Amino acid sequence: DIQMTQSPSSLSASVGDRVAITCRAGQSVSAFLNWYQQKPGKAPKLLIYAASSLASGVPSRFSGSGSGTDFTLTISSLQPEDFATYHCQQTSNTPWTFGQGTKVEIK
Amino acid sequence: EVQLVESGGGLVKPGGSLRLSCASSGLSLNNAWMSWVRQAPGKGLEWVGRIKSNSDGGTTDFAAPVKGRFTISKDGSKNTLYLQMNSLKTEDTAVYYCTTDHLYCSGNCYRYFDNWGQGTLVTVSS
């Protein structure tokens, strides 16, 4: 199984801050990397697919980059509705695996 | 608009069985790859298994922790997906989500989960 490791596990930030979350794969997953946002008590929501493609309806302040083993999700200007947990997922090899999640909290 | 609604969760004793349902509207399950994903309390997401579309054979794949205990099926006439869980263990306690396992092709083909149900809680405890 491909292990996915996110860092940090949590962070505190203020509205308007630029935030970056990294995801590292245990082996190359090419660009088969997705990002999801999850709010408490809710299902995850797709943000980014194929490492850098923005899902439909997702604000342009979200962006994804990287390939191979190292990926980054960037929020250019954090908004109040962005406080949530973010998960990366590889779909290069089954079993599809997720990172442990990064919780973005209000400073 | 695709809507997925899970049901069937509840409290079950270790060794017991439970069947979860996922009713779909706006999407024919016969034509879709579908996955189940779970999330233990306070933990991350874990892929459980998937079923391919009928045109791709309708076969299933499972994660190692549930292989041999869980099965996935669908009823096209009811447009409903099922997760049959047998020999349940305390570590199977989680919220279970059904999701569409979507394929996007542009040069390469990429998979992602773009529609999710609201989840149903399964608690395995004596």
PDB file of N, CA and C in Angstrom, chain A residues 1-104:
ATOM      1  N   ASP A   1       0.840  -1.198   0.000  1.00  0.00           N
ATOM      2  CA  ASP A   1       0.000   0.000   0.000  1.00  0.00           C
ATOM      3  C   ASP A   1       0.872   1.244   0.000  1.00  0.00           C
ATOM      4  N   ILE A   2       0.408   2.281  -0.677  1.00  0.00           N
ATOM      5  CA  ILE A   2       1.151   3.541  -0.724  1.00  0.00           C
ATOM      6  C   ILE A   2       0.756   4.395   0.483  1.00  0.00           C
ATOM      7  N   GLN A   3       1.735   4.713   1.303  1.00  0.00           N
ATOM      8  CA  GLN A   3       1.474   5.547   2.480  1.00  0.00           C
ATOM      9  C   GLN A   3       1.512   7.014   2.091  1.00  0.00           C
ATOM     10  N   MET A   4       0.533   7.756   2.597  1.00  0.00           N
ATOM     11  CA  MET A   4       0.430   9.189   2.349  1.00  0.00           C
ATOM     12  C   MET A   4       0.603   9.915   3.670  1.00  0.00           C
ATOM     13  N   THR A   5       1.503  10.881   3.711  1.00  0.00           N
ATOM     14  CA  THR A   5       1.806  11.605   4.948  1.00  0.00           C
ATOM     15  C   THR A   5       1.607  13.084   4.724  1.00  0.00           C
ATOM     16  N   GLN A   6       0.731  13.677   5.514  1.00  0.00           N
ATOM     17  CA  GLN A   6       0.469  15.107   5.409  1.00  0.00           C
ATOM     18  C   GLN A   6       1.203  15.859   6.507  1.00  0.00           C
ATOM     19  N   SER A   7       1.577  17.070   6.196  1.00  0.00           N
ATOM     20  CA  SER A   7       2.143  17.947   7.226  1.00  0.00           C
ATOM     21  C   SER A   7       1.740  19.389   6.958  1.00  0.00           C
ATOM     22  N   PRO A   8       1.463  20.147   8.028  1.00  0.00           N
ATOM     23  CA  PRO A   8       1.413  19.650   9.404  1.00  0.00           C
ATOM     24  C   PRO A   8       0.124  18.878   9.655  1.00  0.00           C
ATOM     25  N   SER A   9      -0.022  18.293  10.842  1.00  0.00           N
ATOM     26  CA  SER A   9      -1.277  17.631  11.211  1.00  0.00           C
ATOM     27  C   SER A   9      -2.340  18.657  11.554  1.00  0.00           C
ATOM     28  N   SER A  10      -1.913  19.811  12.040  1.00  0.00           N
ATOM     29  CA  SER A  10      -2.831  20.907  12.302  1.00  0.00           C
ATOM     30  C   SER A  10      -2.073  22.215  12.216  1.00  0.00           C
ATOM     31  N   LEU A  11      -2.809  23.280  11.968  1.00  0.00           N
ATOM     32  CA  LEU A  11      -2.193  24.609  11.933  1.00  0.00           C
ATOM     33  C   LEU A  11      -3.242  25.631  12.335  1.00  0.00           C
ATOM     34  N   SER A  12      -2.744  26.729  12.898  1.00  0.00           N
ATOM     35  CA  SER A  12      -3.601  27.864  13.245  1.00  0.00           C
ATOM     36  C   SER A  12      -3.245  29.022  12.332  1.00  0.00           C
ATOM     37  N   ALA A  13      -4.265  29.637  11.764  1.00  0.00           N
ATOM     38  CA  ALA A  13      -4.032  30.741  10.834  1.00  0.00           C
ATOM     39  C   ALA A  13      -5.155  31.761  10.952  1.00  0.00           C
ATOM     40  N   SER A  14      -4.895  32.934  10.423  1.00  0.00           N
ATOM     41  CA  SER A  14      -5.873  34.017  10.478  1.00  0.00           C
ATOM     42  C   SER A  14      -6.513  34.228   9.115  1.00  0.00           C
ATOM     43  N   VAL A  15      -7.692  34.818   9.132  1.00  0.00           N
ATOM     44  CA  VAL A  15      -8.346  35.173   7.874  1.00  0.00           C
ATOM     45  C   VAL A  15      -7.415  36.064   7.061  1.00  0.00           C
ATOM     46  N   GLY A  16      -7.269  35.720   5.800  1.00  0.00           N
ATOM     47  CA  GLY A  16      -6.399  36.460   4.909  1.00  0.00           C
ATOM     48  C   GLY A  16      -5.015  35.870   4.748  1.00  0.00           C
ATOM     49  N   ASP A  17      -4.651  34.936   5.616  1.00  0.00           N
ATOM     50  CA  ASP A  17      -3.325  34.303   5.533  1.00  0.00           C
ATOM     51  C   ASP A  17      -3.228  33.399   4.308  1.00  0.00           C
ATOM     52  N   ARG A  18      -1.997  33.221   3.852  1.00  0.00           N
ATOM     53  CA  ARG A  18      -1.695  32.217   2.837  1.00  0.00           C
ATOM     54  C   ARG A  18      -1.310  30.942   3.582  1.00  0.00           C
ATOM     55  N   VAL A  19      -1.928  29.839   3.201  1.00  0.00           N
ATOM     56  CA  VAL A  19      -1.731  28.574   3.908  1.00  0.00           C
ATOM     57  C   VAL A  19      -1.286  27.509   2.901  1.00  0.00           C
ATOM     58  N   ALA A  20      -0.310  26.724   3.307  1.00  0.00           N
ATOM     59  CA  ALA A  20       0.156  25.619   2.465  1.00  0.00           C
ATOM     60  C   ALA A  20       0.182  24.333   3.279  1.00  0.00           C
ATOM     61  N   ILE A  21      -0.358  23.292   2.701  1.00  0.00           N
ATOM     62  CA  ILE A  21      -0.392  21.962   3.312  1.00  0.00           C
ATOM     63  C   ILE A  21       0.329  21.016   2.363  1.00  0.00           C
ATOM     64  N   THR A  22       1.221  20.201   2.903  1.00  0.00           N
ATOM     65  CA  THR A  22       1.953  19.292   2.043  1.00  0.00           C
ATOM     66  C   THR A  22       1.514  17.848   2.244  1.00  0.00           C
ATOM     67  N   CYS A  23       1.692  17.062   1.220  1.00  0.00           N
ATOM     68  CA  CYS A  23       1.334  15.650   1.212  1.00  0.00           C
ATOM     69  C   CYS A  23       2.467  14.912   0.516  1.00  0.00           C
ATOM     70  N   ARG A  24       3.008  13.924   1.192  1.00  0.00           N
ATOM     71  CA  ARG A  24       4.112  13.153   0.621  1.00  0.00           C
ATOM     72  C   ARG A  24       3.692  11.704   0.464  1.00  0.00           C
ATOM     73  N   ALA A  25       3.939  11.140  -0.721  1.00  0.00           N
ATOM     74  CA  ALA A  25       3.615   9.742  -0.987  1.00  0.00           C
ATOM     75  C   ALA A  25       4.835   8.863  -0.752  1.00  0.00           C
ATOM     76  N   GLY A  26       4.586   7.634  -0.315  1.00  0.00           N
ATOM     77  CA  GLY A  26       5.670   6.701  -0.033  1.00  0.00           C
ATOM     78  C   GLY A  26       6.380   6.212  -1.290  1.00  0.00           C
ATOM     79  N   GLN A  27       5.755   6.377  -2.436  1.00  0.00           N
ATOM     80  CA  GLN A  27       6.366   6.098  -3.729  1.00  0.00           C
ATOM     81  C   GLN A  27       5.669   7.001  -4.739  1.00  0.00           C
ATOM     82  N   SER A  28       6.230   7.089  -5.927  1.00  0.00           N
ATOM     83  CA  SER A  28       5.661   7.995  -6.910  1.00  0.00           C
ATOM     84  C   SER A  28       4.213   7.625  -7.245  1.00  0.00           C
ATOM     85  N   VAL A  29       3.360   8.664  -7.245  1.00  0.00           N
ATOM     86  CA  VAL A  29       1.972   8.494  -7.663  1.00  0.00           C
ATOM     87  C   VAL A  29       1.696   9.362  -8.896  1.00  0.00           C
ATOM     88  N   SER A  30       2.784   9.809  -9.543  1.00  0.00           N
ATOM     89  CA  SER A  30       2.652  10.681 -10.720  1.00  0.00           C
ATOM     90  C   SER A  30       1.775  11.877 -10.335  1.00  0.00           C
ATOM     91  N   ALA A  31       0.696  12.114 -11.069  1.00  0.00           N
ATOM     92  CA  ALA A  31      -0.230  13.211 -10.719  1.00  0.00           C
ATOM     93  C   ALA A  31      -1.562  12.674 -10.227  1.00  0.00           C
ATOM     94  N   PHE A  32      -1.579  11.416  -9.778  1.00  0.00           N
ATOM     95  CA  PHE A  32      -2.822  10.785  -9.340  1.00  0.00           C
ATOM     96  C   PHE A  32      -3.079  11.142  -7.885  1.00  0.00           C
ATOM     97  N   LEU A  33      -3.319  12.419  -7.647  1.00  0.00           N
ATOM     98  CA  LEU A  33      -3.420  12.933  -6.295  1.00  0.00           C
ATOM     99  C   LEU A  33      -4.606  13.894  -6.222  1.00  0.00           C
ATOM    100  N   ASN A  34      -5.459  13.663  -5.233  1.00  0.00           N
ATOM    101  CA  ASN A  34      -6.656  14.487  -5.027  1.00  0.00           C
ATOM    102  C   ASN A  34      -6.617  15.118  -3.644  1.00  0.00           C
ATOM    103  N   TRP A  35      -7.319  16.241  -3.508  1.00  0.00           N
ATOM    104  CA  TRP A  35      -7.476  16.922  -2.221  1.00  0.00           C
ATOM    105  C   TRP A  35      -8.966  17.090  -1.922  1.00  0.00           C
ATOM    106  N   TYR A  36      -9.309  16.868  -0.658  1.00  0.00           N
ATOM    107  CA  TYR A  36     -10.690  17.024  -0.195  1.00  0.00           C
ATOM    108  C   TYR A  36     -10.715  17.936   1.028  1.00  0.00           C
ATOM    109  N   GLN A  37     -11.831  18.636   1.179  1.00  0.00           N
ATOM    110  CA  GLN A  37     -12.089  19.451   2.360  1.00  0.00           C
ATOM    111  C   GLN A  37     -13.224  18.794   3.137  1.00  0.00           C
ATOM    112  N   GLN A  38     -13.077  18.739   4.450  1.00  0.00           N
ATOM    113  CA  GLN A  38     -14.140  18.165   5.273  1.00  0.00           C
ATOM    114  C   GLN A  38     -14.414  19.064   6.475  1.00  0.00           C
ATOM    115  N   LYS A  39     -15.670  19.423   6.651  1.00  0.00           N
ATOM    116  CA  LYS A  39     -16.094  20.184   7.816  1.00  0.00           C
ATOM    117  C   LYS A  39     -16.719  19.235   8.834  1.00  0.00           C
ATOM    118  N   PRO A  40     -16.716  19.622  10.114  1.00  0.00           N
ATOM    119  CA  PRO A  40     -17.195  18.714  11.169  1.00  0.00           C
ATOM    120  C   PRO A  40     -18.602  18.187  10.913  1.00  0.00           C
ATOM    121  N   GLY A  41     -18.762  16.874  10.989  1.00  0.00           N
ATOM    122  CA  GLY A  41     -20.053  16.241  10.824  1.00  0.00           C
ATOM    123  C   GLY A  41     -20.537  16.154   9.393  1.00  0.00           C
ATOM    124  N   LYS A  42     -19.664  16.529   8.457  1.00  0.00           N
ATOM    125  CA  LYS A  42     -20.059  16.533   7.043  1.00  0.00           C
ATOM    126  C   LYS A  42     -19.184  15.579   6.241  1.00  0.00           C
ATOM    127  N   ALA A  43     -19.686  15.233   5.046  1.00  0.00           N
ATOM    128  CA  ALA A  43     -18.900  14.411   4.144  1.00  0.00           C
ATOM    129  C   ALA A  43     -17.784  15.235   3.518  1.00  0.00           C
ATOM    130  N   PRO A  44     -16.710  14.595   3.102  1.00  0.00           N
ATOM    131  CA  PRO A  44     -15.660  15.308   2.371  1.00  0.00           C
ATOM    132  C   PRO A  44     -16.199  15.887   1.069  1.00  0.00           C
ATOM    133  N   LYS A  45     -15.518  16.941   0.613  1.00  0.00           N
ATOM    134  CA  LYS A  45     -15.861  17.609  -0.650  1.00  0.00           C
ATOM    135  C   LYS A  45     -14.607  17.675  -1.501  1.00  0.00           C
ATOM    136  N   LEU A  46     -14.718  17.292  -2.753  1.00  0.00           N
ATOM    137  CA  LEU A  46     -13.569  17.333  -3.659  1.00  0.00           C
ATOM    138  C   LEU A  46     -13.162  18.765  -3.958  1.00  0.00           C
ATOM    139  N   LEU A  47     -11.871  19.064  -3.787  1.00  0.00           N
ATOM    140  CA  LEU A  47     -11.327  20.386  -4.111  1.00  0.00           C
ATOM    141  C   LEU A  47     -10.473  20.352  -5.376  1.00  0.00           C
ATOM    142  N   ILE A  48      -9.523  19.432  -5.393  1.00  0.00           N
ATOM    143  CA  ILE A  48      -8.504  19.362  -6.434  1.00  0.00           C
ATOM    144  C   ILE A  48      -8.386  17.919  -6.889  1.00  0.00           C
ATOM    145  N   TYR A  49      -8.312  17.695  -8.184  1.00  0.00           N
ATOM    146  CA  TYR A  49      -8.032  16.364  -8.706  1.00  0.00           C
ATOM    147  C   TYR A  49      -6.868  16.437  -9.681  1.00  0.00           C
ATOM    148  N   ALA A  50      -6.281  15.286  -9.962  1.00  0.00           N
ATOM    149  CA  ALA A  50      -5.113  15.225 -10.860  1.00  0.00           C
ATOM    150  C   ALA A  50      -4.042  16.236 -10.437  1.00  0.00           C
ATOM    151  N   ALA A  51      -3.844  16.348  -9.149  1.00  0.00           N
ATOM    152  CA  ALA A  51      -2.808  17.164  -8.498  1.00  0.00           C
ATOM    153  C   ALA A  51      -3.030  18.670  -8.576  1.00  0.00           C
ATOM    154  N   SER A  52      -3.584  19.159  -9.697  1.00  0.00           N
ATOM    155  CA  SER A  52      -3.640  20.613  -9.852  1.00  0.00           C
ATOM    156  C   SER A  52      -4.914  21.123 -10.514  1.00  0.00           C
ATOM    157  N   SER A  53      -5.860  20.247 -10.809  1.00  0.00           N
ATOM    158  CA  SER A  53      -7.101  20.678 -11.466  1.00  0.00           C
ATOM    159  C   SER A  53      -8.163  21.010 -10.428  1.00  0.00           C
ATOM    160  N   LEU A  54      -8.728  22.212 -10.568  1.00  0.00           N
ATOM    161  CA  LEU A  54      -9.725  22.682  -9.612  1.00  0.00           C
ATOM    162  C   LEU A  54     -11.075  22.027  -9.915  1.00  0.00           C
ATOM    163  N   ALA A  55     -11.705  21.451  -8.899  1.00  0.00           N
ATOM    164  CA  ALA A  55     -13.029  20.852  -9.090  1.00  0.00           C
ATOM    165  C   ALA A  55     -14.064  21.940  -9.348  1.00  0.00           C
ATOM    166  N   SER A  56     -15.141  21.540  -9.954  1.00  0.00           N
ATOM    167  CA  SER A  56     -16.206  22.465 -10.305  1.00  0.00           C
ATOM    168  C   SER A  56     -16.749  23.189  -9.074  1.00  0.00           C
ATOM    169  N   GLY A  57     -16.854  24.512  -9.189  1.00  0.00           N
ATOM    170  CA  GLY A  57     -17.445  25.306  -8.113  1.00  0.00           C
ATOM    171  C   GLY A  57     -16.494  25.660  -6.981  1.00  0.00           C
ATOM    172  N   VAL A  58     -15.261  25.203  -7.044  1.00  0.00           N
ATOM    173  CA  VAL A  58     -14.283  25.481  -5.972  1.00  0.00           C
ATOM    174  C   VAL A  58     -13.633  26.848  -6.234  1.00  0.00           C
ATOM    175  N   PRO A  59     -13.565  27.700  -5.220  1.00  0.00           N
ATOM    176  CA  PRO A  59     -12.980  29.041  -5.423  1.00  0.00           C
ATOM    177  C   PRO A  59     -11.533  28.983  -5.881  1.00  0.00           C
ATOM    178  N   SER A  60     -11.146  29.973  -6.657  1.00  0.00           N
ATOM    179  CA  SER A  60      -9.806  29.996  -7.248  1.00  0.00           C
ATOM    180  C   SER A  60      -8.706  30.278  -6.233  1.00  0.00           C
ATOM    181  N   ARG A  61      -9.058  30.590  -4.984  1.00  0.00           N
ATOM    182  CA  ARG A  61      -8.006  30.765  -3.964  1.00  0.00           C
ATOM    183  C   ARG A  61      -7.361  29.428  -3.588  1.00  0.00           C
ATOM    184  N   PHE A  62      -8.014  28.326  -3.965  1.00  0.00           N
ATOM    185  CA  PHE A  62      -7.443  26.996  -3.750  1.00  0.00           C
ATOM    186  C   PHE A  62      -6.628  26.607  -4.977  1.00  0.00           C
ATOM    187  N   SER A  63      -5.430  26.060  -4.742  1.00  0.00           N
ATOM    188  CA  SER A  63      -4.632  25.550  -5.845  1.00  0.00           C
ATOM    189  C   SER A  63      -3.827  24.351  -5.371  1.00  0.00           C
ATOM    190  N   GLY A  64      -3.504  23.481  -6.326  1.00  0.00           N
ATOM    191  CA  GLY A  64      -2.695  22.317  -6.019  1.00  0.00           C
ATOM    192  C   GLY A  64      -1.504  22.242  -6.939  1.00  0.00           C
ATOM    193  N   SER A  65      -0.414  21.693  -6.422  1.00  0.00           N
ATOM    194  CA  SER A  65       0.795  21.557  -7.224  1.00  0.00           C
ATOM    195  C   SER A  65       1.532  20.296  -6.807  1.00  0.00           C
ATOM    196  N   GLY A  66       2.497  19.925  -7.656  1.00  0.00           N
ATOM    197  CA  GLY A  66       3.352  18.788  -7.348  1.00  0.00           C
ATOM    198  C   GLY A  66       3.139  17.618  -8.283  1.00  0.00           C
ATOM    199  N   SER A  67       4.075  16.682  -8.220  1.00  0.00           N
ATOM    200  CA  SER A  67       3.959  15.425  -8.954  1.00  0.00           C
ATOM    201  C   SER A  67       4.984  14.462  -8.378  1.00  0.00           C
ATOM    202  N   GLY A  68       4.782  13.200  -8.650  1.00  0.00           N
ATOM    203  CA  GLY A  68       5.699  12.196  -8.111  1.00  0.00           C
ATOM    204  C   GLY A  68       5.374  11.862  -6.671  1.00  0.00           C
ATOM    205  N   THR A  69       6.152  12.384  -5.744  1.00  0.00           N
ATOM    206  CA  THR A  69       5.936  12.069  -4.331  1.00  0.00           C
ATOM    207  C   THR A  69       5.558  13.274  -3.473  1.00  0.00           C
ATOM    208  N   ASP A  70       5.747  14.487  -3.970  1.00  0.00           N
ATOM    209  CA  ASP A  70       5.539  15.673  -3.137  1.00  0.00           C
ATOM    210  C   ASP A  70       4.486  16.609  -3.738  1.00  0.00           C
ATOM    211  N   PHE A  71       3.503  16.941  -2.921  1.00  0.00           N
ATOM    212  CA  PHE A  71       2.360  17.732  -3.373  1.00  0.00           C
ATOM    213  C   PHE A  71       2.038  18.811  -2.341  1.00  0.00           C
ATOM    214  N   THR A  72       1.420  19.881  -2.835  1.00  0.00           N
ATOM    215  CA  THR A  72       1.043  20.984  -1.955  1.00  0.00           C
ATOM    216  C   THR A  72      -0.340  21.482  -2.304  1.00  0.00           C
ATOM    217  N   LEU A  73      -1.141  21.704  -1.282  1.00  0.00           N
ATOM    218  CA  LEU A  73      -2.409  22.408  -1.411  1.00  0.00           C
ATOM    219  C   LEU A  73      -2.196  23.795  -0.819  1.00  0.00           C
ATOM    220  N   THR A  74      -2.507  24.816  -1.599  1.00  0.00           N
ATOM    221  CA  THR A  74      -2.322  26.199  -1.147  1.00  0.00           C
ATOM    222  C   THR A  74      -3.665  26.917  -1.152  1.00  0.00           C
ATOM    223  N   ILE A  75      -3.918  27.636  -0.063  1.00  0.00           N
ATOM    224  CA  ILE A  75      -5.060  28.553   0.004  1.00  0.00           C
ATOM    225  C   ILE A  75      -4.450  29.950   0.023  1.00  0.00           C
ATOM    226  N   SER A  76      -4.721  30.747  -0.995  1.00  0.00           N
ATOM    227  CA  SER A  76      -3.992  32.014  -1.173  1.00  0.00           C
ATOM    228  C   SER A  76      -4.391  33.068  -0.145  1.00  0.00           C
ATOM    229  N   SER A  77      -5.654  33.070   0.248  1.00  0.00           N
ATOM    230  CA  SER A  77      -6.141  34.040   1.236  1.00  0.00           C
ATOM    231  C   SER A  77      -7.260  33.359   2.020  1.00  0.00           C
ATOM    232  N   LEU A  78      -6.931  32.895   3.205  1.00  0.00           N
ATOM    233  CA  LEU A  78      -7.857  32.074   3.991  1.00  0.00           C
ATOM    234  C   LEU A  78      -9.135  32.834   4.322  1.00  0.00           C
ATOM    235  N   GLN A  79     -10.263  32.188   4.079  1.00  0.00           N
ATOM    236  CA  GLN A  79     -11.561  32.774   4.376  1.00  0.00           C
ATOM    237  C   GLN A  79     -12.210  32.032   5.544  1.00  0.00           C
ATOM    238  N   PRO A  80     -13.175  32.659   6.227  1.00  0.00           N
ATOM    239  CA  PRO A  80     -13.790  32.006   7.399  1.00  0.00           C
ATOM    240  C   PRO A  80     -14.346  30.624   7.094  1.00  0.00           C
ATOM    241  N   GLU A  81     -14.862  30.437   5.877  1.00  0.00           N
ATOM    242  CA  GLU A  81     -15.462  29.139   5.537  1.00  0.00           C
ATOM    243  C   GLU A  81     -14.428  28.057   5.200  1.00  0.00           C
ATOM    244  N   ASP A  82     -13.148  28.430   5.208  1.00  0.00           N
ATOM    245  CA  ASP A  82     -12.075  27.480   4.879  1.00  0.00           C
ATOM    246  C   ASP A  82     -11.561  26.731   6.099  1.00  0.00           C
ATOM    247  N   PHE A  83     -12.012  27.101   7.277  1.00  0.00           N
ATOM    248  CA  PHE A  83     -11.558  26.389   8.469  1.00  0.00           C
ATOM    249  C   PHE A  83     -12.211  25.008   8.482  1.00  0.00           C
ATOM    250  N   ALA A  84     -11.361  23.992   8.329  1.00  0.00           N
ATOM    251  CA  ALA A  84     -11.836  22.641   8.063  1.00  0.00           C
ATOM    252  C   ALA A  84     -10.633  21.706   8.128  1.00  0.00           C
ATOM    253  N   THR A  85     -10.884  20.420   7.846  1.00  0.00           N
ATOM    254  CA  THR A  85      -9.801  19.444   7.727  1.00  0.00           C
ATOM    255  C   THR A  85      -9.618  19.098   6.260  1.00  0.00           C
ATOM    256  N   TYR A  86      -8.361  19.010   5.852  1.00  0.00           N
ATOM    257  CA  TYR A  86      -8.029  18.740   4.454  1.00  0.00           C
ATOM    258  C   TYR A  86      -7.333  17.386   4.348  1.00  0.00           C
ATOM    259  N   HIS A  87      -7.757  16.597   3.343  1.00  0.00           N
ATOM    260  CA  HIS A  87      -7.220  15.255   3.150  1.00  0.00           C
ATOM    261  C   HIS A  87      -6.656  15.122   1.746  1.00  0.00           C
ATOM    262  N   CYS A  88      -5.473  14.504   1.619  1.00  0.00           N
ATOM    263  CA  CYS A  88      -4.997  14.133   0.291  1.00  0.00           C
ATOM    264  C   CYS A  88      -5.294  12.653   0.070  1.00  0.00           C
ATOM    265  N   GLN A  89      -5.350  12.257  -1.197  1.00  0.00           N
ATOM    266  CA  GLN A  89      -5.667  10.875  -1.571  1.00  0.00           C
ATOM    267  C   GLN A  89      -4.906  10.534  -2.838  1.00  0.00           C
ATOM    268  N   GLN A  90      -4.289   9.348  -2.870  1.00  0.00           N
ATOM    269  CA  GLN A  90      -3.668   8.885  -4.103  1.00  0.00           C
ATOM    270  C   GLN A  90      -4.588   7.880  -4.780  1.00  0.00           C
ATOM    271  N   THR A  91      -4.680   7.986  -6.107  1.00  0.00           N
ATOM    272  CA  THR A  91      -5.437   7.010  -6.898  1.00  0.00           C
ATOM    273  C   THR A  91      -4.545   6.458  -8.003  1.00  0.00           C
ATOM    274  N   SER A  92      -3.272   6.261  -7.650  1.00  0.00           N
ATOM    275  CA  SER A  92      -2.332   5.644  -8.580  1.00  0.00           C
ATOM    276  C   SER A  92      -2.457   4.124  -8.541  1.00  0.00           C
ATOM    277  N   ASN A  93      -2.475   3.591  -7.307  1.00  0.00           N
ATOM    278  CA  ASN A  93      -2.556   2.138  -7.108  1.00  0.00           C
ATOM    279  C   ASN A  93      -3.620   1.831  -6.058  1.00  0.00           C
ATOM    280  N   THR A  94      -4.412   0.772  -6.296  1.00  0.00           N
ATOM    281  CA  THR A  94      -5.293   0.327  -5.222  1.00  0.00           C
ATOM    282  C   THR A  94      -4.461  -0.458  -4.208  1.00  0.00           C
ATOM    283  N   PRO A  95      -4.797  -0.382  -2.918  1.00  0.00           N
ATOM    284  CA  PRO A  95      -5.930   0.367  -2.383  1.00  0.00           C
ATOM    285  C   PRO A  95      -5.678   1.876  -2.419  1.00  0.00           C
ATOM    286  N   TRP A  96      -6.699   2.632  -2.840  1.00  0.00           N
ATOM    287  CA  TRP A  96      -6.590   4.086  -2.747  1.00  0.00           C
ATOM    288  C   TRP A  96      -6.316   4.430  -1.283  1.00  0.00           C
ATOM    289  N   THR A  97      -5.390   5.302  -1.028  1.00  0.00           N
ATOM    290  CA  THR A  97      -5.055   5.661   0.347  1.00  0.00           C
ATOM    291  C   THR A  97      -5.092   7.166   0.548  1.00  0.00           C
ATOM    292  N   PHE A  98      -5.405   7.553   1.770  1.00  0.00           N
ATOM    293  CA  PHE A  98      -5.523   8.956   2.161  1.00  0.00           C
ATOM    294  C   PHE A  98      -4.425   9.318   3.151  1.00  0.00           C
ATOM    295  N   GLY A  99      -4.117  10.600   3.187  1.00  0.00           N
ATOM    296  CA  GLY A  99      -3.304  11.106   4.276  1.00  0.00           C
ATOM    297  C   GLY A  99      -4.129  11.154   5.549  1.00  0.00           C
ATOM    298  N   GLN A 100      -3.461  11.478   6.647  1.00  0.00           N
ATOM    299  CA  GLN A 100      -4.132  11.457   7.958  1.00  0.00           C
ATOM    300  C   GLN A 100      -4.977  12.691   8.211  1.00  0.00           C
ATOM    301  N   GLY A 101      -4.858  13.675   7.319  1.00  0.00           N
ATOM    302  CA  GLY A 101      -5.646  14.889   7.448  1.00  0.00           C
ATOM    303  C   GLY A 101      -4.868  16.029   8.086  1.00  0.00           C
ATOM    304  N   THR A 102      -5.190  17.243   7.684  1.00  0.00           N
ATOM    305  CA  THR A 102      -4.622  18.462   8.269  1.00  0.00           C
ATOM    306  C   THR A 102      -5.769  19.363   8.693  1.00  0.00           C
ATOM    307  N   LYS A 103      -5.827  19.676   9.975  1.00  0.00           N
ATOM    308  CA  LYS A 103      -6.890  20.516  10.496  1.00  0.00           C
ATOM    309  C   LYS A 103      -6.432  21.964  10.496  1.00  0.00           C
ATOM    310  N   VAL A 104      -7.190  22.824   9.833  1.00  0.00           N
ATOM    311  CA  VAL A 104      -6.894  24.255   9.781  1.00  0.00           C
ATOM    312  C   VAL A 104      -7.837  24.956  10.747  1.00  0.00           C
TER     313      VAL A 104
END
